Short mmCIF file of C-alpha atoms in Angstrom, two decimals:
data_model
loop_
_atom_site.label_atom_id
_atom_site.label_comp_id
_atom_site.label_asym_id
_atom_site.label_seq_id
_atom_site.Cartn_x
_atom_site.Cartn_y
_atom_site.Cartn_z
CA ASP N 1 103.34 275.10 184.86
CA ALA N 2 99.92 273.58 184.21
CA GLY N 3 99.68 269.85 184.57
CA VAL N 4 97.43 267.54 182.64
CA ILE N 5 93.96 269.05 182.41
CA GLN N 6 90.82 266.94 182.23
CA SER N 7 87.20 267.93 181.82
CA PRO N 8 84.64 267.48 183.09
CA ARG N 9 85.67 266.46 186.61
CA HIS N 10 82.35 264.76 187.17
CA GLU N 11 79.82 263.44 184.70
CA VAL N 12 76.47 261.87 185.48
CA THR N 13 74.51 260.55 182.55
CA GLU N 14 71.77 258.10 181.73
CA MET N 15 72.33 254.78 180.09
CA GLY N 16 72.39 255.08 176.31
CA GLN N 17 73.69 258.62 176.22
CA GLU N 18 76.95 259.65 174.57
CA VAL N 19 79.75 260.74 176.88
CA THR N 20 82.84 262.68 175.83
CA LEU N 21 85.81 263.08 178.13
CA ARG N 22 88.50 265.63 177.33
CA CYS N 23 92.19 265.90 178.04
CA LYS N 24 94.90 268.47 177.51
CA PRO N 25 98.37 266.99 178.03
CA ILE N 26 101.38 268.82 179.40
CA SER N 27 102.86 271.06 176.73
CA GLY N 28 105.81 269.39 175.02
CA HIS N 29 104.80 265.86 175.97
CA ASN N 30 104.51 263.57 172.97
CA SER N 31 102.70 260.59 174.49
CA LEU N 32 99.17 260.50 175.89
CA PHE N 33 97.49 257.69 177.78
CA TRP N 34 93.87 257.03 178.79
CA TYR N 35 93.27 254.88 181.88
CA ARG N 36 90.21 253.65 183.70
CA GLN N 37 90.15 252.94 187.42
CA THR N 38 87.58 250.66 189.00
CA MET N 39 87.47 248.79 192.27
CA MET N 40 87.44 245.46 190.49
CA ARG N 41 90.17 246.01 187.91
CA GLY N 42 92.29 248.80 189.38
CA LEU N 43 94.11 251.09 186.96
CA GLU N 44 93.94 249.73 183.44
CA LEU N 45 95.31 251.25 180.27
CA LEU N 46 92.68 251.79 177.59
CA ILE N 47 94.65 253.36 174.75
CA TYR N 48 97.72 255.45 174.16
CA PHE N 49 98.96 257.84 171.52
CA ASN N 50 102.47 258.71 170.48
CA ASN N 51 102.91 261.91 168.45
CA ASN N 52 99.10 262.03 168.03
CA VAL N 53 98.96 258.55 166.50
CA PRO N 54 97.09 255.75 168.30
CA ILE N 55 99.65 253.04 169.05
CA ASP N 56 97.84 250.48 171.16
CA ASP N 57 94.09 250.35 171.72
CA SER N 58 93.97 246.75 172.93
CA GLY N 59 92.70 247.94 176.30
CA MET N 60 89.58 249.55 174.89
CA PRO N 61 86.79 247.36 176.25
CA GLU N 62 84.55 247.36 173.19
CA ASP N 63 83.47 249.27 170.12
CA ARG N 64 81.39 251.64 172.20
CA PHE N 65 84.67 253.27 173.21
CA SER N 66 86.66 255.47 170.85
CA ALA N 67 89.50 257.95 171.31
CA LYS N 68 90.98 260.66 169.16
CA MET N 69 93.92 263.00 169.31
CA PRO N 70 93.50 265.61 166.58
CA ASN N 71 96.53 267.60 167.70
CA ALA N 72 99.32 267.58 170.27
CA SER N 73 97.32 269.51 172.85
CA PHE N 74 93.96 267.77 172.87
CA SER N 75 92.45 264.30 173.12
CA THR N 76 88.96 262.91 173.63
CA LEU N 77 87.60 259.62 174.88
CA LYS N 78 84.04 258.94 173.76
CA ILE N 79 81.60 256.32 174.96
CA GLN N 80 78.54 255.78 172.81
CA PRO N 81 76.18 254.43 174.01
CA SER N 82 77.13 254.52 177.68
CA GLU N 83 76.19 251.71 180.07
CA PRO N 84 76.12 251.52 183.90
CA ARG N 85 79.20 249.24 183.89
CA ASP N 86 81.18 252.10 182.36
CA SER N 87 80.95 253.96 185.66
CA ALA N 88 84.53 254.56 186.79
CA VAL N 89 87.19 257.23 187.13
CA TYR N 90 88.91 257.94 183.83
CA PHE N 91 92.43 259.34 183.91
CA CYS N 92 94.49 260.92 181.21
CA ALA N 93 98.28 260.96 181.51
CA SER N 94 101.10 262.30 179.38
CA SER N 95 104.79 261.67 179.11
CA THR N 96 107.81 262.47 177.05
CA GLU N 97 110.28 259.96 175.74
CA GLY N 98 113.90 260.50 176.70
CA ARG N 99 113.56 264.15 177.59
CA GLY N 100 111.84 266.25 180.16
CA TYR N 101 111.27 265.56 183.77
CA GLY N 102 112.60 262.17 184.68
CA PRO N 103 116.07 260.74 184.17
CA ARG N 104 114.81 258.76 181.22
CA GLY N 105 111.45 260.41 180.67
CA TYR N 106 109.37 257.32 181.29
CA GLU N 107 107.33 258.87 184.05
CA GLN N 108 103.72 259.56 183.19
CA TYR N 109 101.97 262.56 184.67
CA PHE N 110 98.31 262.16 185.45
CA GLY N 111 95.39 264.52 185.33
CA PRO N 112 92.85 264.75 188.17
CA GLY N 113 90.48 262.33 186.47
CA THR N 114 86.84 262.38 185.41
CA ARG N 115 84.41 260.51 187.63
CA LEU N 116 81.75 259.04 185.36
CA THR N 117 78.47 257.75 186.68
CA VAL N 118 76.06 256.11 184.28
CA THR N 119 72.60 255.48 185.73
CA ASP S 1 97.28 237.41 185.11
CA GLN S 2 98.63 240.21 187.29
CA GLN S 3 102.17 241.07 186.27
CA VAL S 4 102.58 243.58 189.10
CA LYS S 5 101.29 242.65 192.53
CA GLN S 6 100.88 244.58 195.73
CA ASN S 7 99.72 241.96 198.17
CA SER S 8 99.02 244.28 201.07
CA PRO S 9 95.89 246.35 200.47
CA SER S 10 96.55 248.45 203.56
CA LEU S 11 99.28 249.42 206.00
CA SER S 12 99.18 251.50 209.18
CA VAL S 13 102.27 252.97 210.83
CA GLN S 14 102.94 255.44 213.59
CA GLU S 15 104.16 258.91 212.73
CA GLY S 16 107.96 259.06 212.76
CA ARG S 17 108.38 255.35 212.11
CA ILE S 18 109.37 253.67 208.86
CA SER S 19 106.77 252.69 206.26
CA ILE S 20 107.68 249.81 203.96
CA LEU S 21 105.50 249.13 200.94
CA ASN S 22 106.14 246.05 198.87
CA CYS S 23 105.65 245.10 195.25
CA ASP S 24 106.32 241.92 193.28
CA TYR S 25 106.44 241.45 189.54
CA THR S 26 106.51 238.47 187.23
CA ASN S 27 107.61 239.85 183.86
CA SER S 28 111.40 239.63 183.52
CA MET S 29 111.26 242.16 180.67
CA PHE S 30 110.42 244.98 183.08
CA ASP S 31 113.43 247.24 183.39
CA TYR S 32 112.05 250.39 184.94
CA PHE S 33 109.93 250.73 188.04
CA LEU S 34 107.98 253.60 189.51
CA TRP S 35 106.01 254.47 192.61
CA TYR S 36 103.01 256.75 192.52
CA LYS S 37 101.07 258.30 195.37
CA LYS S 38 97.35 258.99 195.09
CA TYR S 39 95.15 261.13 197.30
CA PRO S 40 91.34 260.87 197.10
CA ALA S 41 89.78 262.75 194.18
CA GLU S 42 93.19 263.39 192.62
CA GLY S 43 95.22 261.68 189.93
CA PRO S 44 98.25 259.54 190.79
CA THR S 45 101.38 261.61 191.41
CA PHE S 46 104.81 260.35 190.44
CA LEU S 47 106.98 259.80 193.50
CA ILE S 48 110.21 257.99 192.67
CA SER S 49 111.57 255.54 190.12
CA ILE S 50 114.41 253.11 189.64
CA SER S 51 116.10 251.56 186.67
CA SER S 52 116.92 247.87 186.66
CA ILE S 53 120.62 248.67 186.47
CA LYS S 54 120.41 249.97 190.03
CA ASP S 55 119.34 248.37 193.27
CA LYS S 56 118.60 251.52 195.21
CA ASN S 57 117.42 255.04 194.57
CA GLU S 58 116.94 257.65 197.23
CA ASP S 59 115.08 260.95 197.22
CA GLY S 60 114.74 262.66 200.56
CA ARG S 61 112.57 260.56 202.85
CA PHE S 62 111.79 258.08 200.07
CA THR S 63 113.99 255.18 199.03
CA VAL S 64 113.16 252.47 196.53
CA PHE S 65 114.98 249.15 196.64
CA LEU S 66 115.03 246.69 193.76
CA ASN S 67 115.86 242.99 194.07
CA LYS S 68 115.92 241.70 190.52
CA SER S 69 116.60 238.09 191.39
CA ALA S 70 113.52 238.04 193.61
CA LYS S 71 111.52 240.26 191.24
CA HIS S 72 110.69 242.42 194.21
CA LEU S 73 110.82 246.10 194.97
CA SER S 74 109.98 248.10 198.03
CA LEU S 75 109.41 251.72 198.95
CA HIS S 76 110.70 252.96 202.29
CA ILE S 77 109.43 256.18 203.80
CA VAL S 78 111.45 257.47 206.75
CA PRO S 79 110.24 259.16 208.84
CA SER S 80 106.58 258.69 208.02
CA GLN S 81 104.34 261.73 208.30
CA PRO S 82 100.53 262.01 208.46
CA GLY S 83 100.60 263.75 205.07
CA ASP S 84 102.01 260.56 203.58
CA SER S 85 98.65 258.87 204.12
CA ALA S 86 97.53 257.93 200.61
CA VAL S 87 97.25 255.00 198.22
CA TYR S 88 100.63 253.98 196.82
CA PHE S 89 100.84 252.30 193.42
CA CYS S 90 103.78 250.36 192.13
CA ALA S 91 104.23 250.41 188.34
CA ALA S 92 106.59 248.68 185.94
CA SER S 93 107.67 249.30 182.39
CA ALA S 94 109.39 247.35 179.64
CA ALA S 95 111.07 248.60 176.49
CA GLN S 96 108.74 248.50 173.52
CA ILE S 97 109.68 246.26 170.65
CA SER S 98 108.78 248.71 167.93
CA SER S 99 110.43 252.06 167.64
CA GLY S 100 108.31 255.14 167.84
CA SER S 101 106.05 253.73 170.51
CA ALA S 102 105.90 254.94 174.07
CA ARG S 103 106.56 252.88 177.14
CA GLN S 104 103.46 251.56 178.83
CA LEU S 105 103.11 251.24 182.57
CA THR S 106 101.61 248.22 184.29
CA PHE S 107 100.21 249.12 187.69
CA GLY S 108 99.72 247.15 190.85
CA SER S 109 96.45 247.31 192.75
CA GLY S 110 97.74 249.78 195.33
CA THR S 111 98.36 249.87 199.08
CA GLN S 112 96.50 252.28 201.34
CA LEU S 113 99.03 253.76 203.78
CA THR S 114 97.72 255.36 206.94
CA VAL S 115 100.18 257.24 209.12
CA LEU S 116 98.81 257.68 212.61
CA PRO S 117 99.70 260.85 214.53
#
């Protein structure tokens, strides 16, 4: 079975440009999470969706960041305009509540990540 | 304020010996704990988990121990193999207050395990 799919795997862009990261969760999972990993802050949750609805976006650093989930199989994280401090690895993860893989379904399954470099 | 702490950034052990990775937490509302393994250029991979109603969970070479009174958990790998060399993240979860919302995970900063052949 396919895991969480993210694209692109690498993105290099210039400051001020718009960046769109994409994620396809595991089929049947009803929760989707966007994380950012940096050396300074480790793995931090940016936003998560449950049944395509944004539940908590308190981790989104500022208004330049936005995320959407138009359907159960696709989500985007957009940065506009991008800045050098946005350089990081962005992970998408999905999970299912109370059913599926784990004994209680709380495990999140991560994609391979998108390494973003903003110059 | 870090709610999940992994105080050892790195650990080296000899192949065949036991690896012990430690994790401390501060939030008493956490009731589910997970360990993830991460190789370079890959996403974290779920390894093993434990509910707060248990104090031990075992899966093959991996065992997680939970000490609720000390707010401490550990991951034991026996015997350690060179392929176990990776960054290990501890994560914790609490039940959400509102229904219909998913459980969030709070991650520690990770421990780089190196298993020497």
